[in-house]
mmCIF file of C-alpha atoms in Angstrom:
data_model
loop_
_atom_site.group_PDB
_atom_site.id
_atom_site.type_symbol
_atom_site.label_atom_id
_atom_site.label_comp_id
_atom_site.label_asym_id
_atom_site.label_seq_id
_atom_site.Cartn_x
_atom_site.Cartn_y
_atom_site.Cartn_z
ATOM 1 C CA ASP X 1 -0.130 0.119 0.007
ATOM 2 C CA THR X 2 1.259 3.196 -1.252
ATOM 3 C CA GLY X 3 -0.227 5.510 1.446
ATOM 4 C CA VAL X 4 -3.661 7.929 1.223
ATOM 5 C CA SER X 5 -4.405 8.468 -2.483
ATOM 6 C CA GLN X 6 -6.650 11.276 -3.709
ATOM 7 C CA ASP X 7 -8.160 12.180 -6.870
ATOM 8 C CA PRO X 8 -8.041 14.355 -8.993
ATOM 9 C CA ARG X 9 -5.059 16.288 -7.774
ATOM 10 C CA HIS X 10 -6.501 19.682 -9.657
ATOM 11 C CA LYS X 11 -9.644 20.401 -10.406
ATOM 12 C CA ILE X 12 -10.967 23.920 -11.932
ATOM 13 C CA THR X 13 -14.689 24.254 -12.108
ATOM 14 C CA LYS X 14 -16.966 27.395 -13.078
ATOM 15 C CA ARG X 15 -18.949 28.754 -10.189
ATOM 16 C CA GLY X 16 -22.389 26.872 -9.364
ATOM 17 C CA GLN X 17 -21.278 23.766 -10.916
ATOM 18 C CA ASN X 18 -20.717 20.503 -8.892
ATOM 19 C CA VAL X 19 -17.535 18.532 -8.232
ATOM 20 C CA THR X 20 -16.563 15.379 -6.323
ATOM 21 C CA PHE X 21 -13.347 14.261 -4.857
ATOM 22 C CA ARG X 22 -12.122 10.662 -4.080
ATOM 23 C CA CYS X 23 -9.962 9.561 -1.443
ATOM 24 C CA ASP X 24 -8.630 6.025 -0.930
ATOM 25 C CA PRO X 25 -7.076 5.701 2.425
ATOM 26 C CA ILE X 26 -4.771 3.035 3.706
ATOM 27 C CA SER X 27 -6.507 -0.181 3.387
ATOM 28 C CA GLU X 28 -6.573 -1.417 7.096
ATOM 29 C CA HIS X 29 -7.532 2.030 8.263
ATOM 30 C CA ASN X 30 -11.153 2.601 9.494
ATOM 31 C CA ARG X 31 -10.726 5.999 10.631
ATOM 32 C CA LEU X 32 -10.990 8.681 7.715
ATOM 33 C CA TYR X 33 -10.928 12.521 7.875
ATOM 34 C CA TRP X 34 -11.320 15.634 5.346
ATOM 35 C CA TYR X 35 -9.781 18.802 6.066
ATOM 36 C CA ARG X 36 -9.912 21.900 3.969
ATOM 37 C CA GLN X 37 -6.940 24.139 3.547
ATOM 38 C CA THR X 38 -6.757 27.383 2.231
ATOM 39 C CA LEU X 39 -4.193 29.500 1.098
ATOM 40 C CA GLY X 40 -2.058 30.948 3.501
ATOM 41 C CA GLN X 41 -3.821 28.711 6.726
ATOM 42 C CA GLY X 42 -3.128 25.472 7.893
ATOM 43 C CA PRO X 43 -5.671 22.926 7.282
ATOM 44 C CA GLU X 44 -9.132 22.890 9.050
ATOM 45 C CA PHE X 45 -11.029 19.798 10.234
ATOM 46 C CA LEU X 46 -14.322 19.081 7.873
ATOM 47 C CA THR X 47 -15.480 15.901 8.791
ATOM 48 C CA TYR X 48 -14.563 12.432 9.800
ATOM 49 C CA PHE X 49 -15.577 9.063 9.527
ATOM 50 C CA GLN X 50 -15.526 5.533 11.479
ATOM 51 C CA ASN X 51 -15.909 3.001 9.080
ATOM 52 C CA GLU X 52 -19.177 4.038 6.862
ATOM 53 C CA ALA X 53 -20.339 5.970 9.688
ATOM 54 C CA GLN X 54 -20.174 9.769 9.553
ATOM 55 C CA LEU X 55 -19.541 10.253 13.224
ATOM 56 C CA GLU X 56 -18.698 14.314 13.175
ATOM 57 C CA LYS X 57 -18.779 17.100 11.183
ATOM 58 C CA SER X 58 -17.623 20.421 11.491
ATOM 59 C CA ARG X 59 -19.873 23.860 11.133
ATOM 60 C CA LEU X 60 -17.640 24.580 8.192
ATOM 61 C CA LEU X 61 -19.577 21.805 6.075
ATOM 62 C CA SER X 62 -22.312 23.671 4.940
ATOM 63 C CA ASP X 63 -25.256 22.131 2.983
ATOM 64 C CA ARG X 64 -23.609 22.340 -0.191
ATOM 65 C CA PHE X 65 -20.952 19.910 1.215
ATOM 66 C CA SER X 66 -21.763 15.964 1.335
ATOM 67 C CA ALA X 67 -19.365 13.011 2.113
ATOM 68 C CA GLU X 68 -20.083 9.266 1.851
ATOM 69 C CA ARG X 69 -17.854 6.683 2.661
ATOM 70 C CA PRO X 70 -19.881 3.463 1.238
ATOM 71 C CA LYS X 71 -18.437 0.179 2.674
ATOM 72 C CA GLY X 72 -16.175 1.774 4.823
ATOM 73 C CA SER X 73 -13.486 1.908 2.058
ATOM 74 C CA PHE X 74 -13.111 5.098 -0.248
ATOM 75 C CA SER X 75 -14.473 8.116 0.518
ATOM 76 C CA THR X 76 -16.085 11.000 -1.608
ATOM 77 C CA LEU X 77 -16.815 14.533 -0.937
ATOM 78 C CA GLU X 78 -19.166 16.560 -3.073
ATOM 79 C CA ILE X 79 -19.565 19.835 -3.436
ATOM 80 C CA GLN X 80 -22.732 21.346 -5.079
ATOM 81 C CA ARG X 81 -23.270 24.786 -6.214
ATOM 82 C CA THR X 82 -19.589 25.670 -6.120
ATOM 83 C CA GLU X 83 -18.818 29.144 -4.893
ATOM 84 C CA GLN X 84 -15.156 31.024 -5.518
ATOM 85 C CA GLY X 85 -14.731 30.814 -1.666
ATOM 86 C CA ASP X 86 -14.590 27.022 -1.885
ATOM 87 C CA SER X 87 -11.078 27.246 -3.620
ATOM 88 C CA ALA X 88 -8.856 25.260 -1.548
ATOM 89 C CA MET X 89 -7.075 22.239 -1.055
ATOM 90 C CA TYR X 90 -9.000 19.366 -0.131
ATOM 91 C CA LEU X 91 -6.980 16.757 2.544
ATOM 92 C CA CYS X 92 -8.087 13.713 3.043
ATOM 93 C CA ALA X 93 -6.118 11.605 5.994
ATOM 94 C CA SER X 94 -6.897 8.326 7.522
ATOM 95 C CA SER X 95 -5.448 6.178 10.649
ATOM 96 C CA LEU X 96 -5.777 2.902 12.310
ATOM 97 C CA TYR X 97 -7.496 3.761 15.414
ATOM 98 C CA ASP X 98 -8.765 7.651 16.938
ATOM 99 C CA THR X 99 -5.439 8.126 18.662
ATOM 100 C CA THR X 100 -2.822 6.718 16.453
ATOM 101 C CA GLU X 101 -1.294 8.882 13.510
ATOM 102 C CA ALA X 102 -2.989 10.178 10.979
ATOM 103 C CA PHE X 103 -1.447 9.987 7.534
ATOM 104 C CA PHE X 104 -2.462 12.528 4.782
ATOM 105 C CA GLY X 105 -2.912 12.352 1.102
ATOM 106 C CA GLN X 106 -1.221 14.630 -1.137
ATOM 107 C CA GLY X 107 -4.910 16.360 -1.445
ATOM 108 C CA THR X 108 -7.144 17.987 -4.231
ATOM 109 C CA ARG X 109 -6.578 21.510 -5.213
ATOM 110 C CA LEU X 110 -9.950 22.965 -6.229
ATOM 111 C CA THR X 111 -9.840 26.232 -7.980
ATOM 112 C CA VAL X 112 -13.478 27.875 -8.672
ATOM 113 C CA VAL X 113 -13.423 30.630 -11.942
ATOM 114 C CA ALA Z 1 -11.537 26.994 22.427
ATOM 115 C CA GLN Z 2 -8.089 25.460 21.259
ATOM 116 C CA SER Z 3 -5.755 27.582 19.152
ATOM 117 C CA VAL Z 4 -2.375 27.754 17.869
ATOM 118 C CA THR Z 5 -0.132 30.364 16.901
ATOM 119 C CA GLN Z 6 2.808 30.510 14.263
ATOM 120 C CA PRO Z 7 4.498 33.887 14.994
ATOM 121 C CA ASP Z 8 6.497 33.728 11.922
ATOM 122 C CA ILE Z 9 5.156 33.346 8.327
ATOM 123 C CA HIS Z 10 8.166 32.990 6.460
ATOM 124 C CA ILE Z 11 11.789 32.186 7.835
ATOM 125 C CA THR Z 12 15.075 32.197 5.978
ATOM 126 C CA VAL Z 13 18.066 30.069 6.928
ATOM 127 C CA SER Z 14 21.438 29.201 5.168
ATOM 128 C CA GLU Z 15 22.314 25.610 4.769
ATOM 129 C CA GLY Z 16 23.871 24.148 8.049
ATOM 130 C CA ALA Z 17 22.759 27.015 10.044
ATOM 131 C CA SER Z 18 20.323 26.001 13.266
ATOM 132 C CA LEU Z 19 16.680 26.809 12.798
ATOM 133 C CA GLU Z 20 14.175 27.120 15.686
ATOM 134 C CA LEU Z 21 10.301 27.705 14.284
ATOM 135 C CA ARG Z 22 7.929 28.991 17.258
ATOM 136 C CA CYS Z 23 4.451 27.881 18.066
ATOM 137 C CA ASN Z 24 2.293 28.929 20.974
ATOM 138 C CA TYR Z 25 -0.870 27.092 21.841
ATOM 139 C CA SER Z 26 -3.596 27.886 23.919
ATOM 140 C CA TYR Z 27 -5.600 24.670 25.113
ATOM 141 C CA GLY Z 28 -7.687 24.172 28.652
ATOM 142 C CA ALA Z 29 -5.702 20.913 29.743
ATOM 143 C CA THR Z 30 -2.806 19.013 28.730
ATOM 144 C CA PRO Z 31 -2.454 19.309 25.109
ATOM 145 C CA TYR Z 32 -1.403 16.891 22.731
ATOM 146 C CA LEU Z 33 1.140 18.591 20.494
ATOM 147 C CA PHE Z 34 2.207 17.700 16.842
ATOM 148 C CA TRP Z 35 4.625 19.246 14.244
ATOM 149 C CA TYR Z 36 3.943 18.655 10.725
ATOM 150 C CA VAL Z 37 5.848 19.333 7.347
ATOM 151 C CA GLN Z 38 4.501 19.811 3.777
ATOM 152 C CA SER Z 39 6.396 19.607 0.696
ATOM 153 C CA PRO Z 40 5.077 21.249 -2.321
ATOM 154 C CA GLY Z 41 2.773 19.016 -4.035
ATOM 155 C CA GLN Z 42 2.849 16.868 -0.959
ATOM 156 C CA GLY Z 43 0.401 15.742 1.768
ATOM 157 C CA LEU Z 44 1.272 16.719 5.412
ATOM 158 C CA GLN Z 45 3.858 14.513 6.993
ATOM 159 C CA LEU Z 46 4.131 14.012 10.644
ATOM 160 C CA LEU Z 47 7.686 14.879 12.334
ATOM 161 C CA LEU Z 48 6.941 14.646 15.937
ATOM 162 C CA LYS Z 49 4.486 14.655 18.588
ATOM 163 C CA TYR Z 50 4.049 15.305 22.241
ATOM 164 C CA PHE Z 51 1.371 13.454 24.633
ATOM 165 C CA SER Z 52 3.195 13.311 28.000
ATOM 166 C CA GLY Z 53 6.282 12.633 29.729
ATOM 167 C CA ASP Z 54 9.829 13.882 28.642
ATOM 168 C CA THR Z 55 9.196 17.635 27.593
ATOM 169 C CA LEU Z 56 12.101 17.139 24.676
ATOM 170 C CA VAL Z 57 10.770 15.066 21.869
ATOM 171 C CA GLN Z 58 12.824 13.546 19.073
ATOM 172 C CA GLY Z 59 11.039 13.250 15.639
ATOM 173 C CA ILE Z 60 11.946 12.327 12.179
ATOM 174 C CA LYS Z 61 14.541 14.033 9.826
ATOM 175 C CA GLY Z 62 16.903 15.334 13.049
ATOM 176 C CA PHE Z 63 13.774 17.571 14.333
ATOM 177 C CA GLU Z 64 13.256 17.737 17.804
ATOM 178 C CA ALA Z 65 10.618 20.294 19.734
ATOM 179 C CA GLU Z 66 10.557 20.947 23.335
ATOM 180 C CA PHE Z 67 6.913 21.563 25.426
ATOM 181 C CA LYS Z 68 7.174 24.435 28.013
ATOM 182 C CA ARG Z 69 3.824 24.372 29.849
ATOM 183 C CA SER Z 70 4.803 27.674 31.509
ATOM 184 C CA GLN Z 71 5.234 29.699 28.026
ATOM 185 C CA SER Z 72 2.569 27.768 26.521
ATOM 186 C CA SER Z 73 4.988 27.205 23.361
ATOM 187 C CA PHE Z 74 6.230 23.955 21.169
ATOM 188 C CA ASN Z 75 9.043 25.432 19.499
ATOM 189 C CA LEU Z 76 10.490 23.058 16.518
ATOM 190 C CA ARG Z 77 14.393 23.001 16.352
ATOM 191 C CA LYS Z 78 17.402 21.525 14.071
ATOM 192 C CA PRO Z 79 20.975 21.815 14.690
ATOM 193 C CA SER Z 80 21.861 21.718 11.043
ATOM 194 C CA VAL Z 81 19.613 22.427 8.101
ATOM 195 C CA HIS Z 82 19.619 20.735 4.655
ATOM 196 C CA TRP Z 83 18.381 22.089 1.719
ATOM 197 C CA SER Z 84 15.830 19.607 1.575
ATOM 198 C CA ASP Z 85 13.814 20.860 4.728
ATOM 199 C CA ALA Z 86 12.893 23.707 2.797
ATOM 200 C CA ALA Z 87 8.983 23.253 3.058
ATOM 201 C CA GLU Z 88 6.029 24.462 5.085
ATOM 202 C CA TYR Z 89 5.817 23.337 8.849
ATOM 203 C CA PHE Z 90 2.829 23.327 10.914
ATOM 204 C CA CYS Z 91 2.156 22.828 14.579
ATOM 205 C CA ALA Z 92 -1.083 21.789 15.655
ATOM 206 C CA VAL Z 93 -2.919 21.085 19.069
ATOM 207 C CA GLY Z 94 -5.229 18.107 19.667
ATOM 208 C CA GLY Z 95 -7.532 17.252 22.460
ATOM 209 C CA LEU Z 96 -9.434 13.289 22.726
ATOM 210 C CA SER Z 97 -5.941 11.682 23.059
ATOM 211 C CA GLY Z 98 -4.783 13.662 20.117
ATOM 212 C CA SER Z 99 -7.312 12.328 17.442
ATOM 213 C CA ALA Z 100 -6.589 13.813 14.081
ATOM 214 C CA ARG Z 101 -10.594 14.834 14.504
ATOM 215 C CA GLN Z 102 -9.906 17.541 16.759
ATOM 216 C CA LEU Z 103 -6.465 18.905 15.188
ATOM 217 C CA THR Z 104 -6.074 22.677 15.324
ATOM 218 C CA PHE Z 105 -3.373 23.475 12.887
ATOM 219 C CA GLY Z 106 -1.626 26.905 13.069
ATOM 220 C CA SER Z 107 -0.986 28.773 9.466
ATOM 221 C CA GLY Z 108 2.052 27.419 8.996
ATOM 222 C CA THR Z 109 5.668 28.783 8.898
ATOM 223 C CA GLN Z 110 7.318 28.647 5.125
ATOM 224 C CA LEU Z 111 10.929 27.692 5.418
ATOM 225 C CA THR Z 112 13.511 28.891 2.818
ATOM 226 C CA VAL Z 113 17.024 27.250 3.011
ATOM 227 C CA LEU Z 114 19.833 29.184 0.952
ATOM 228 C CA PRO Z 115 22.567 27.546 -0.254
#
């Protein structure tokens, strides 16, 4: 296993369009996290899955955002009706347990024009 | 609420020189503290973490950090910087046993290394 992988690496979309990102965690990791990182800032927590259950959502996750993790494996993050303020790097991370190290993917950079 | 301040947005050092990156945190109890590095086009990589015990923590790539409760600081140090250390460094504080779902990151310090 080569670590957490995210697809696509870059996405440019027009305002108002929907976009979907995918994250494949390390295979044995049942915890999965999504973060958002805007320019000049550190990552901010968005949401957390334990297996297929979405257990926690940040207030940053507006109604236009939805995340899923069917079957507890890969996860998708969808943004509907994108806005320019959604432009950011979206990072995914996974860990084996809640208290063990989280490994981050390379991120998906979203640009909304 | 927990928070992290990294006072230096950008630091430039010469290769071979020593390095110290500052981090101050705010947390109501004993914090879990982390330093991550992010190279261009790469995800975050954990350098080291502090949960309890010895306040001087050794990490990967020759980095160390010292937890000072009285100063609410967790500064990252390296005695001799290599050109490959050029990257962005993030300090983070977490509760809940250091779970990644409760991490609060600082805004980062960009490190430039001069030849």
